[in-house]
Tab-separated table of C-alpha atoms (C1' of nucleotides) in Angstrom:
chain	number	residue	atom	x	y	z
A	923	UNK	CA	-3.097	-12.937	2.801
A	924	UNK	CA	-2.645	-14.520	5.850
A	925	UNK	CA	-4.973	-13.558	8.857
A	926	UNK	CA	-3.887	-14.700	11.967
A	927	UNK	CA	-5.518	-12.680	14.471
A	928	UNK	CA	-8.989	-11.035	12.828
A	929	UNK	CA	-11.785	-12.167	10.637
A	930	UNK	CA	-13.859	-10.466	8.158
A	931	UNK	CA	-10.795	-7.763	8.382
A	932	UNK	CA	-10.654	-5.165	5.223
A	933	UNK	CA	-7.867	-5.719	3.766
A	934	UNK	CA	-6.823	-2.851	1.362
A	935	UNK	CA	-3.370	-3.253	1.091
A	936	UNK	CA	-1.699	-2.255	-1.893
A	937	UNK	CA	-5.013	-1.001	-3.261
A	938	UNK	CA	-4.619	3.097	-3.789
A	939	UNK	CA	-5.414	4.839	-1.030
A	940	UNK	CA	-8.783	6.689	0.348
A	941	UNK	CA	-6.914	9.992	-0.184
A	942	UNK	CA	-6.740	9.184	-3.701
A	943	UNK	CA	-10.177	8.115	-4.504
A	944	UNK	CA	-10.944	11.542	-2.693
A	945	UNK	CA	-8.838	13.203	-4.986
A	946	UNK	CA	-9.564	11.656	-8.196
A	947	UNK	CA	-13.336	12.241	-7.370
A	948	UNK	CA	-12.383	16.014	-5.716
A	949	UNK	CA	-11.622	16.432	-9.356
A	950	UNK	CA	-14.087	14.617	-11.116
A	951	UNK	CA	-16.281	17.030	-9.035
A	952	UNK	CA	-14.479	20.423	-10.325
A	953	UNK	CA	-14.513	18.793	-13.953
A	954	UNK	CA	-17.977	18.586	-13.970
A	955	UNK	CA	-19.109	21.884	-13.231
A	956	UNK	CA	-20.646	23.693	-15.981
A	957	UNK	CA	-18.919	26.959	-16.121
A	958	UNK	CA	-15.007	25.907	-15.997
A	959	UNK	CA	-14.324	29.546	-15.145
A	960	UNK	CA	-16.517	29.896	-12.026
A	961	UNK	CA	-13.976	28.163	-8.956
A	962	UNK	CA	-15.366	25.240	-6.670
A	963	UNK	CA	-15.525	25.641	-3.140
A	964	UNK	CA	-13.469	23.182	-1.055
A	965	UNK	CA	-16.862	22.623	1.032
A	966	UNK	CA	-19.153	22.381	-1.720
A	967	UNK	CA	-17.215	19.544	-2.809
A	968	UNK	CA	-16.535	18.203	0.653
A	969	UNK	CA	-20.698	17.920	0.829
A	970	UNK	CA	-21.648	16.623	-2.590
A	971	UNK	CA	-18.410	13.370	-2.588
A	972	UNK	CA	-18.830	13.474	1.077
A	973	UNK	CA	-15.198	13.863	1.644
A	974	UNK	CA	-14.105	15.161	5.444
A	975	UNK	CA	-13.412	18.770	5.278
A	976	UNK	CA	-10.124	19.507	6.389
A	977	UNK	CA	-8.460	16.006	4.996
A	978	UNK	CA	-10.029	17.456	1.727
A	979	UNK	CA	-8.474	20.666	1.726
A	980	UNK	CA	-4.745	19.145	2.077
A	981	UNK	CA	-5.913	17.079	-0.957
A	982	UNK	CA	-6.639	19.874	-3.088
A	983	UNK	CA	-3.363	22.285	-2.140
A	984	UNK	CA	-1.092	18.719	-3.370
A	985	UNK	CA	-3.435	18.700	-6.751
A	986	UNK	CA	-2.405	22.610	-6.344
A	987	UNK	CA	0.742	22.314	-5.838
A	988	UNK	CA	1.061	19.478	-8.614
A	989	UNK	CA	-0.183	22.156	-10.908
A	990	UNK	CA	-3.490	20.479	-11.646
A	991	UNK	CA	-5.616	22.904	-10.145
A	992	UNK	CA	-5.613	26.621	-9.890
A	993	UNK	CA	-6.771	28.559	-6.628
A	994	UNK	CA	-8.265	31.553	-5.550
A	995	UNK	CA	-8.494	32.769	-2.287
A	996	UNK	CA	-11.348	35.372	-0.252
A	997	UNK	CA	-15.030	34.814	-0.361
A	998	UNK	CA	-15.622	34.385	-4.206
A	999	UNK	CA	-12.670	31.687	-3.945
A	1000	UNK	CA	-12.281	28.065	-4.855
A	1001	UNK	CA	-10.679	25.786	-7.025
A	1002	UNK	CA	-10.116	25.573	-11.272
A	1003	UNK	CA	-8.676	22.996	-13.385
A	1004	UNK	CA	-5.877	24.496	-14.740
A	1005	UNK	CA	-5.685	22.182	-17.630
A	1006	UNK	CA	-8.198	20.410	-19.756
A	1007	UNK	CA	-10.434	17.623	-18.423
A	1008	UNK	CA	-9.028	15.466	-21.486
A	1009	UNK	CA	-5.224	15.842	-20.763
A	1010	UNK	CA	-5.289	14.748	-17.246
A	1011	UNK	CA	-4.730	11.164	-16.897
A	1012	UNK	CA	-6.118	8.648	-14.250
A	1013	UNK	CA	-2.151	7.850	-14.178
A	1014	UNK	CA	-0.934	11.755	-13.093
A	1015	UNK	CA	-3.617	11.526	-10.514
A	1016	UNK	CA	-1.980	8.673	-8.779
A	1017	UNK	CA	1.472	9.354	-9.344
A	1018	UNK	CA	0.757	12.422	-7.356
A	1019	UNK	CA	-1.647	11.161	-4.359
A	1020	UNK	CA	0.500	7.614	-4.074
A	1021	UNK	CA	3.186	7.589	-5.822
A	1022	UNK	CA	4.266	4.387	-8.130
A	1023	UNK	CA	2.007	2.852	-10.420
A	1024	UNK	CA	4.894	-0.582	-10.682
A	1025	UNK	CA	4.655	-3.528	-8.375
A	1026	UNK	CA	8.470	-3.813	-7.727
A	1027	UNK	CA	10.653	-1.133	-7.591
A	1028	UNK	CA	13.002	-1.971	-10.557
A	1029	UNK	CA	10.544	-1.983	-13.041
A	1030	UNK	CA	8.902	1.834	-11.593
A	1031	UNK	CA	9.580	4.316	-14.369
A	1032	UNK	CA	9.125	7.031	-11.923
A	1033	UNK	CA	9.911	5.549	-8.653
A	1034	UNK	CA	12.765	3.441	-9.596
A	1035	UNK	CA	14.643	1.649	-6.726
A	1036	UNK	CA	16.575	-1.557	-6.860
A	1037	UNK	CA	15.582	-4.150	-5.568
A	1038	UNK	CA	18.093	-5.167	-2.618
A	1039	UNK	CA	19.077	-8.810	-2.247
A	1040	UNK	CA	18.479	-9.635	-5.719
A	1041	UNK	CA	20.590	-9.108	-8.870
A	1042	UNK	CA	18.462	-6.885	-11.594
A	1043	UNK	CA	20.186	-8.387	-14.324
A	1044	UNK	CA	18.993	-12.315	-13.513
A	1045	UNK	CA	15.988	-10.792	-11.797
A	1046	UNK	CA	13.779	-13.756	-12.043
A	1047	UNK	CA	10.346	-11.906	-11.481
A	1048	UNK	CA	11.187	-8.699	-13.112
A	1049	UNK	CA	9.583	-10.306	-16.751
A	1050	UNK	CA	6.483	-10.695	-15.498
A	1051	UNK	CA	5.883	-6.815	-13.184
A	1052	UNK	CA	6.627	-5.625	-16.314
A	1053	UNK	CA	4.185	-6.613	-18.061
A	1054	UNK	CA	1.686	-5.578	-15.579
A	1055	UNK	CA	3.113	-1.989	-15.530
A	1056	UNK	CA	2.712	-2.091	-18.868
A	1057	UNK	CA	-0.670	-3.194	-19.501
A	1058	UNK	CA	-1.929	-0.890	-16.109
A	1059	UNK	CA	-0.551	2.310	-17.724
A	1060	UNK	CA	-2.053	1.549	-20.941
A	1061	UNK	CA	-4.995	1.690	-19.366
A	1062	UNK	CA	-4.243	4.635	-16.872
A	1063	UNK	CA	-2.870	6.736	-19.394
A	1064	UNK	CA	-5.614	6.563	-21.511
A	1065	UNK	CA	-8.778	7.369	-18.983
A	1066	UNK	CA	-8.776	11.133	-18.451
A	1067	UNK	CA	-10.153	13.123	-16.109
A	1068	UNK	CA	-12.819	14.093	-19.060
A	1069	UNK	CA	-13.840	10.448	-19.864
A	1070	UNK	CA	-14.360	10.160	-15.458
A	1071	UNK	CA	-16.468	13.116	-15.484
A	1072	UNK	CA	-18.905	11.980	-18.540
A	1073	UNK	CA	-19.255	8.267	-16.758
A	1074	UNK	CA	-20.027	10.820	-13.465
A	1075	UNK	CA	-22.907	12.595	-15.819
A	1076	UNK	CA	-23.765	10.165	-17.149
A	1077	UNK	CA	-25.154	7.885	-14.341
A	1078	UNK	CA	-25.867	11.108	-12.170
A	1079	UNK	CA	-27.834	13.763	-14.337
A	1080	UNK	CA	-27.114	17.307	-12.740
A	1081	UNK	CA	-29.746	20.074	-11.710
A	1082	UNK	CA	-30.360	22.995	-14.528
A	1083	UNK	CA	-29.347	25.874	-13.275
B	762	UNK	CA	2.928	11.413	-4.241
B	763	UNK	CA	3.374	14.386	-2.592
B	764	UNK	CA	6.854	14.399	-0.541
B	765	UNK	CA	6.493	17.490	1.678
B	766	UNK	CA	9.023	16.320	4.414
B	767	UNK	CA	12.092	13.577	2.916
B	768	UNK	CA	13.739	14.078	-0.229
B	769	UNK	CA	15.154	10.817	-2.002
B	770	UNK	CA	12.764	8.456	-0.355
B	771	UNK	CA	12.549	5.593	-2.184
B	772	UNK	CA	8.619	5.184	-2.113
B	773	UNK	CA	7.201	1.513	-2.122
B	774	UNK	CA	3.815	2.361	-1.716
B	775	UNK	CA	1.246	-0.122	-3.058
B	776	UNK	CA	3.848	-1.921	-4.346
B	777	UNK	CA	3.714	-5.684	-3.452
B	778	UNK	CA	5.704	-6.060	-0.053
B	779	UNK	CA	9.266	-7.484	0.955
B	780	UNK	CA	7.931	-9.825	2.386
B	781	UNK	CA	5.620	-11.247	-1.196
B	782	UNK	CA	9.085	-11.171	-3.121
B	783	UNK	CA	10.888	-13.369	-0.445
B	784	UNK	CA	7.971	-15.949	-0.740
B	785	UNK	CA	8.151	-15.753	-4.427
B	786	UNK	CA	12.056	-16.309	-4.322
B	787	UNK	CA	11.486	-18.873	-1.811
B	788	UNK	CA	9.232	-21.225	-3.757
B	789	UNK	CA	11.742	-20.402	-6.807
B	790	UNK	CA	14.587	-21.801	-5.074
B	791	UNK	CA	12.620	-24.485	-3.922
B	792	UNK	CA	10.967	-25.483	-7.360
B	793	UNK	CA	14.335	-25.171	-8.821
B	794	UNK	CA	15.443	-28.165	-6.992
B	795	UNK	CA	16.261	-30.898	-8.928
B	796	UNK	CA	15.024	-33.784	-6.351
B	797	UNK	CA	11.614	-32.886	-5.959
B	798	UNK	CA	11.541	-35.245	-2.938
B	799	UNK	CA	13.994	-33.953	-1.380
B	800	UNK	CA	13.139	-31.159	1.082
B	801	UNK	CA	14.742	-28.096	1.324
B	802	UNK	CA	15.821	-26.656	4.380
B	803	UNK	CA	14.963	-22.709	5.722
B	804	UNK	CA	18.572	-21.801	5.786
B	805	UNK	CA	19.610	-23.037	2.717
B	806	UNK	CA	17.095	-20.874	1.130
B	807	UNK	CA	18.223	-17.911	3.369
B	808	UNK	CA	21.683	-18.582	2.882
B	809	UNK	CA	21.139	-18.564	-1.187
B	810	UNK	CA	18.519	-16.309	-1.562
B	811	UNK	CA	19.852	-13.458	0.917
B	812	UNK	CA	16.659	-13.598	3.225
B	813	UNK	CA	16.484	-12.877	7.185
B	814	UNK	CA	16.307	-16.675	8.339
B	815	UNK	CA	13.599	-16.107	10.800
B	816	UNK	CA	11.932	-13.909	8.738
B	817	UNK	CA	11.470	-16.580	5.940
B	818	UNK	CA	10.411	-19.052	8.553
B	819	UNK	CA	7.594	-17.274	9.675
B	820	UNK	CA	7.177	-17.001	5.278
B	821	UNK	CA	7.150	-20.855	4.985
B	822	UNK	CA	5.230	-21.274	7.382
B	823	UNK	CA	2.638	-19.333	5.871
B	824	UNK	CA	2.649	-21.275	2.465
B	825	UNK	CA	2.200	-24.379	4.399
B	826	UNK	CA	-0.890	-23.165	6.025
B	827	UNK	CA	-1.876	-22.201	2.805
B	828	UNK	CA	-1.592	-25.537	0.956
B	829	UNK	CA	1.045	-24.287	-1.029
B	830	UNK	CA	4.314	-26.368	0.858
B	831	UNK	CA	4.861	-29.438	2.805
B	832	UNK	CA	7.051	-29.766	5.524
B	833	UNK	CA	8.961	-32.142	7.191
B	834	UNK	CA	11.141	-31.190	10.652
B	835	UNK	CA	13.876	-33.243	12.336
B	836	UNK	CA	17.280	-33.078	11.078
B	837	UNK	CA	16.860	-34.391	7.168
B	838	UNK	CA	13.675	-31.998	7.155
B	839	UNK	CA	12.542	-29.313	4.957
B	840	UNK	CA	10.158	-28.059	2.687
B	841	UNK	CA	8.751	-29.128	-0.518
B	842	UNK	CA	5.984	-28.178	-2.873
B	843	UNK	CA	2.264	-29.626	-2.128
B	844	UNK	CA	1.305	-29.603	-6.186
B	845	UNK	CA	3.856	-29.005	-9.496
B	846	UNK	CA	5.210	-25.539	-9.854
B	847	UNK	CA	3.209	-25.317	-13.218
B	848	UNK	CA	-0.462	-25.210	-11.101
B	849	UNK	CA	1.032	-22.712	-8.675
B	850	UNK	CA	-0.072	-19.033	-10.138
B	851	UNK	CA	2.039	-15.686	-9.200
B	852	UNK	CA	-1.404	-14.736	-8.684
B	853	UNK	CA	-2.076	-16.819	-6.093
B	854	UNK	CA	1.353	-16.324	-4.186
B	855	UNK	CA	0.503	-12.479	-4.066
B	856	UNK	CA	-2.843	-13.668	-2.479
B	857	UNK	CA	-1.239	-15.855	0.083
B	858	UNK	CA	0.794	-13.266	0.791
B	859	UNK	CA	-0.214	-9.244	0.417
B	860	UNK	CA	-3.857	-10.468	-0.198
B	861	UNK	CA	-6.163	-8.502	-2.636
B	862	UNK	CA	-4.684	-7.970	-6.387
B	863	UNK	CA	-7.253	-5.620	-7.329
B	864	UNK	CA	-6.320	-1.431	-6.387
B	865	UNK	CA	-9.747	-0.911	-5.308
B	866	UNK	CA	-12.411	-2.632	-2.630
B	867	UNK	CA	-15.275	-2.082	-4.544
B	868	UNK	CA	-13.473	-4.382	-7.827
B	869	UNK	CA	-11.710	-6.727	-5.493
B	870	UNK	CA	-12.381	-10.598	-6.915
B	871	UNK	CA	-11.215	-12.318	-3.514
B	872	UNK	CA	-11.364	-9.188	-1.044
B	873	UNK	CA	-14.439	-7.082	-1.915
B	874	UNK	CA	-15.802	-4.897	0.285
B	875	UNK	CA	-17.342	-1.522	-0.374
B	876	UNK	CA	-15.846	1.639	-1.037
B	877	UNK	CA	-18.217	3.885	2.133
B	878	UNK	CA	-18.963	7.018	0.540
B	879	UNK	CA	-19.550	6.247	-2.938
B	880	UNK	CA	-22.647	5.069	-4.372
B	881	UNK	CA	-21.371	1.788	-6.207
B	882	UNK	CA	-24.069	1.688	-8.922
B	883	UNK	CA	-23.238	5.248	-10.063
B	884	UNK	CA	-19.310	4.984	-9.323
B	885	UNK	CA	-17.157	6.703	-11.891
B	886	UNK	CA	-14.111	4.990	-11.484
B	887	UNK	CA	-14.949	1.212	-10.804
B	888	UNK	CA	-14.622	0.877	-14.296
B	889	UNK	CA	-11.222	1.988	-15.337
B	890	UNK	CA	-10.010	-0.040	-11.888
B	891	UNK	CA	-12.206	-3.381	-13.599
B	892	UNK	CA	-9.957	-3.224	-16.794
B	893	UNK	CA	-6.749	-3.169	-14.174
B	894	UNK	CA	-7.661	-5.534	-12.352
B	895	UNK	CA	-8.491	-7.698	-15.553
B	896	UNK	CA	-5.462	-7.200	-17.421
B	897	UNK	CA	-3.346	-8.014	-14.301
B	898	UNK	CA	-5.243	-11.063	-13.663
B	899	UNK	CA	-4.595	-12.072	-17.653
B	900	UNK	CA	-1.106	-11.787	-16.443
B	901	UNK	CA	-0.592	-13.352	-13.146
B	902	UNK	CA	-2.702	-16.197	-13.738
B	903	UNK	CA	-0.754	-17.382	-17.145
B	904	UNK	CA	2.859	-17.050	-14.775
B	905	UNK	CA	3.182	-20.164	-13.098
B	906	UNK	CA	5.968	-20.841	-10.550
B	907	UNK	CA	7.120	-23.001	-13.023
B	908	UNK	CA	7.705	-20.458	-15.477
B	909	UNK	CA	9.459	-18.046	-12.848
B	910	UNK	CA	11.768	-21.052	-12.180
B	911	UNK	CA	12.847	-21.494	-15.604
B	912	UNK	CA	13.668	-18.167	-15.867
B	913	UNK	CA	15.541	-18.227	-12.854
B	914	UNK	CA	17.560	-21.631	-13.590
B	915	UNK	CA	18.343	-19.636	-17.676
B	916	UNK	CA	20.155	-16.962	-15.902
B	917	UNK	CA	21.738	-18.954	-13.069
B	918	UNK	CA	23.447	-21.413	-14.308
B	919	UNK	CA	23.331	-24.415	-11.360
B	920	UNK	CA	26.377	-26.667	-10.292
B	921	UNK	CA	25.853	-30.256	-11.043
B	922	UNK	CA	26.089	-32.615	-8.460
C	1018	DT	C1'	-12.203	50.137	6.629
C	1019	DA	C1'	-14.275	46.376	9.023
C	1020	DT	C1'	-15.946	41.838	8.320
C	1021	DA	C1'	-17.071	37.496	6.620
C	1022	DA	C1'	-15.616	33.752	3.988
C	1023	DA	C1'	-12.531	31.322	1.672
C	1024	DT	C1'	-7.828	29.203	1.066
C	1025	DC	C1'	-3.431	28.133	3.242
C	1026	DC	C1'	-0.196	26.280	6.635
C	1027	DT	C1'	2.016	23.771	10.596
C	1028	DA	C1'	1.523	20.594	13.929
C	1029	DT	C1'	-0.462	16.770	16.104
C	1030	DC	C1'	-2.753	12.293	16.720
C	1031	DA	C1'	-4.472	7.275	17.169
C	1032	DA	C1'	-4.616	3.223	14.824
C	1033	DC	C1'	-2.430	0.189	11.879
C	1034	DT	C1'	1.211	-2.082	8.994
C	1035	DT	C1'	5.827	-3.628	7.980
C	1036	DA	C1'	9.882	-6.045	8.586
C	1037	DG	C1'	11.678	-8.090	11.231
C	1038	DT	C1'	13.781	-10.515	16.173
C	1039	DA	C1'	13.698	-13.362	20.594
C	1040	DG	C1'	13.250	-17.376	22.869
C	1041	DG	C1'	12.069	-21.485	23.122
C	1042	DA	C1'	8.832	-25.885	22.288
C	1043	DA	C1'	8.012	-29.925	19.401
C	1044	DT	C1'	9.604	-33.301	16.199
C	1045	DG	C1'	12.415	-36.654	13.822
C	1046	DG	C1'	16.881	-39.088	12.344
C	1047	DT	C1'	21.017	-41.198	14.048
D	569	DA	C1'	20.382	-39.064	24.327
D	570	DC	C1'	21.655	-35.714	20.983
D	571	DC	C1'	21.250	-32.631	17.434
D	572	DA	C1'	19.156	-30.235	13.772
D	573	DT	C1'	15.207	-28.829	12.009
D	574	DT	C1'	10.510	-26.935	11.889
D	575	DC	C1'	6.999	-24.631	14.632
D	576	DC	C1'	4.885	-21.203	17.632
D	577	DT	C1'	3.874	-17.012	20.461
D	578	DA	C1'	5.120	-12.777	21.558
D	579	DC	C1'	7.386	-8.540	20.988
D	580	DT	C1'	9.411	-4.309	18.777
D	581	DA	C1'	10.913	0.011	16.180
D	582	DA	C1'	9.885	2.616	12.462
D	583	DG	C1'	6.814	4.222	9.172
D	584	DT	C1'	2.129	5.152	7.018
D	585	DT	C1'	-2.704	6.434	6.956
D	586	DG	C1'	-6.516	9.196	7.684
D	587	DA	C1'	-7.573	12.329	9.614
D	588	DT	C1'	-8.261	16.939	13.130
D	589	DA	C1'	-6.870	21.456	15.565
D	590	DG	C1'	-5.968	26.023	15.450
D	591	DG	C1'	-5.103	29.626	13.383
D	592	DA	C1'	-2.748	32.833	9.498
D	593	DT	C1'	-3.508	34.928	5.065
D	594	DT	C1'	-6.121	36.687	1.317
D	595	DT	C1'	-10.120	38.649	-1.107
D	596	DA	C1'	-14.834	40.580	-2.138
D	597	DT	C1'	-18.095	43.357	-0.421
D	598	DA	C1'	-21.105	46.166	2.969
DNA sequence: TATAAATCCTATCAACTTAGTAGGAATGGT
DNA sequence: ACCATTCCTACTAAGTTGATAGGATTTATA
């Protein structure tokens, strides 16, 4: 990347975004509590990932709206997975918070756009985006939410309560 | 990725920009010349590879800073590659030109910095992000410009002259 | 039934990035 | 001298990101 203007700049461009790292540890957060009935307060998890309130809050009603969590209003309120830890992907996570998990548009399997200005069908860099789709969803699709929250326990052993 | 306002918007989010798949069209059409001494002009490229002429300047000029092309102005000038197309990497184009390949800070090869607000030695998803960023890296590296350019002159069958 | 606490919703914002364009200066061949 | 080319600085509109503001709605409980 070419820097013109600034020095020591932090570039994070087509890295995911900070509102998904927020979400996919929002979640690693609600996955990790011990009774999966008992709902997680928005602020409760806001405190202990150290997420900004209110930027948290529109995180969790997408992953609601998504249907990967569950809500409950009123003072006993909060958040529930509404699936198992193990059958949410890394890979629904993303597709949700940032969209496309491809490189190029032509090869996105859910995002699929042409490419303008270049024929798809002697697409000369097509091959090789691929491949990298390919070899990023085998990984993506195969780290759940479950195997997130036991590297989380692991390295950060919880309170008995 | 949550679309709460458009409908049919054709998301390119973390996607590598237009602007990375002109340059790697441009040093295509340039590899695919068959005088390597001879330079290739701006609006040739433009004219054959459908890309803003001033636009691609401001492109070529970048891959010259970057060691990547040699120029040559006045009226027989042009551009022309600094080293063969087989020791220029995909990977290193996407550098050049977007900047980091890895999706997060924290894993980032050539553009770490740290992710604030999550402890790195306890992070739960740096590893998933390290396998990404490995496999792509397995990819990009072993696609030279060379091998792009083959591809390219296969299914574009040039004019002699 | 009031109240406190939680989610839910719409709107707004500053800073930054993207994909260019404008206008011309510098250079080199003829 | 002329012309074509690269080179350079500056500018711009549109969109995205990472939030915050202010309150409406819902629910358990005193």
């Amino acid at each position: 990347m070419v820097l013109n203007k600034k020095i020591n700049y932090i570039c994070e461009k087509n890295m995911i975004s900070h509102k998904c790292k927020y979400a996919i540890r929002a979640l690693i957060d609600i996955a990790a509590q011990h009774d999966p009935n008992k709902p997680v307060m928005s602020s409760e998890i806001a405190a202990r990932q150290q997420i900004p309130k209110k930027f948290l809050e529109t995180i969790l009603r997408d992953l609601r709206n998504s249907r990967i969590l569950h809500s409950r209003r009123g003072s006993t309120g909060g958040y529930t997975l509404l699936k198992p830890a193990s059958e949410i992907t890394t890979t629904e996570i993303i597709r949700i918070i940032d969209g496309p998990i491809a490189l190029l548009p032509c090869v996105s399997l859910n995002y699929y756009a042409s490419c303008e200005g270049c024929d798809e069908s002697t697409c000369q860099i097509k091959g090789v985006f691929e491949q990298v789709r390919d070899k990023t969803l085998g990984i993506l699709n195969h780290t759940s939410l479950a195997d997130l929250r036991d590297q989380y326990l692991k390295n950060t052993p919880q309170v008995g309560d």
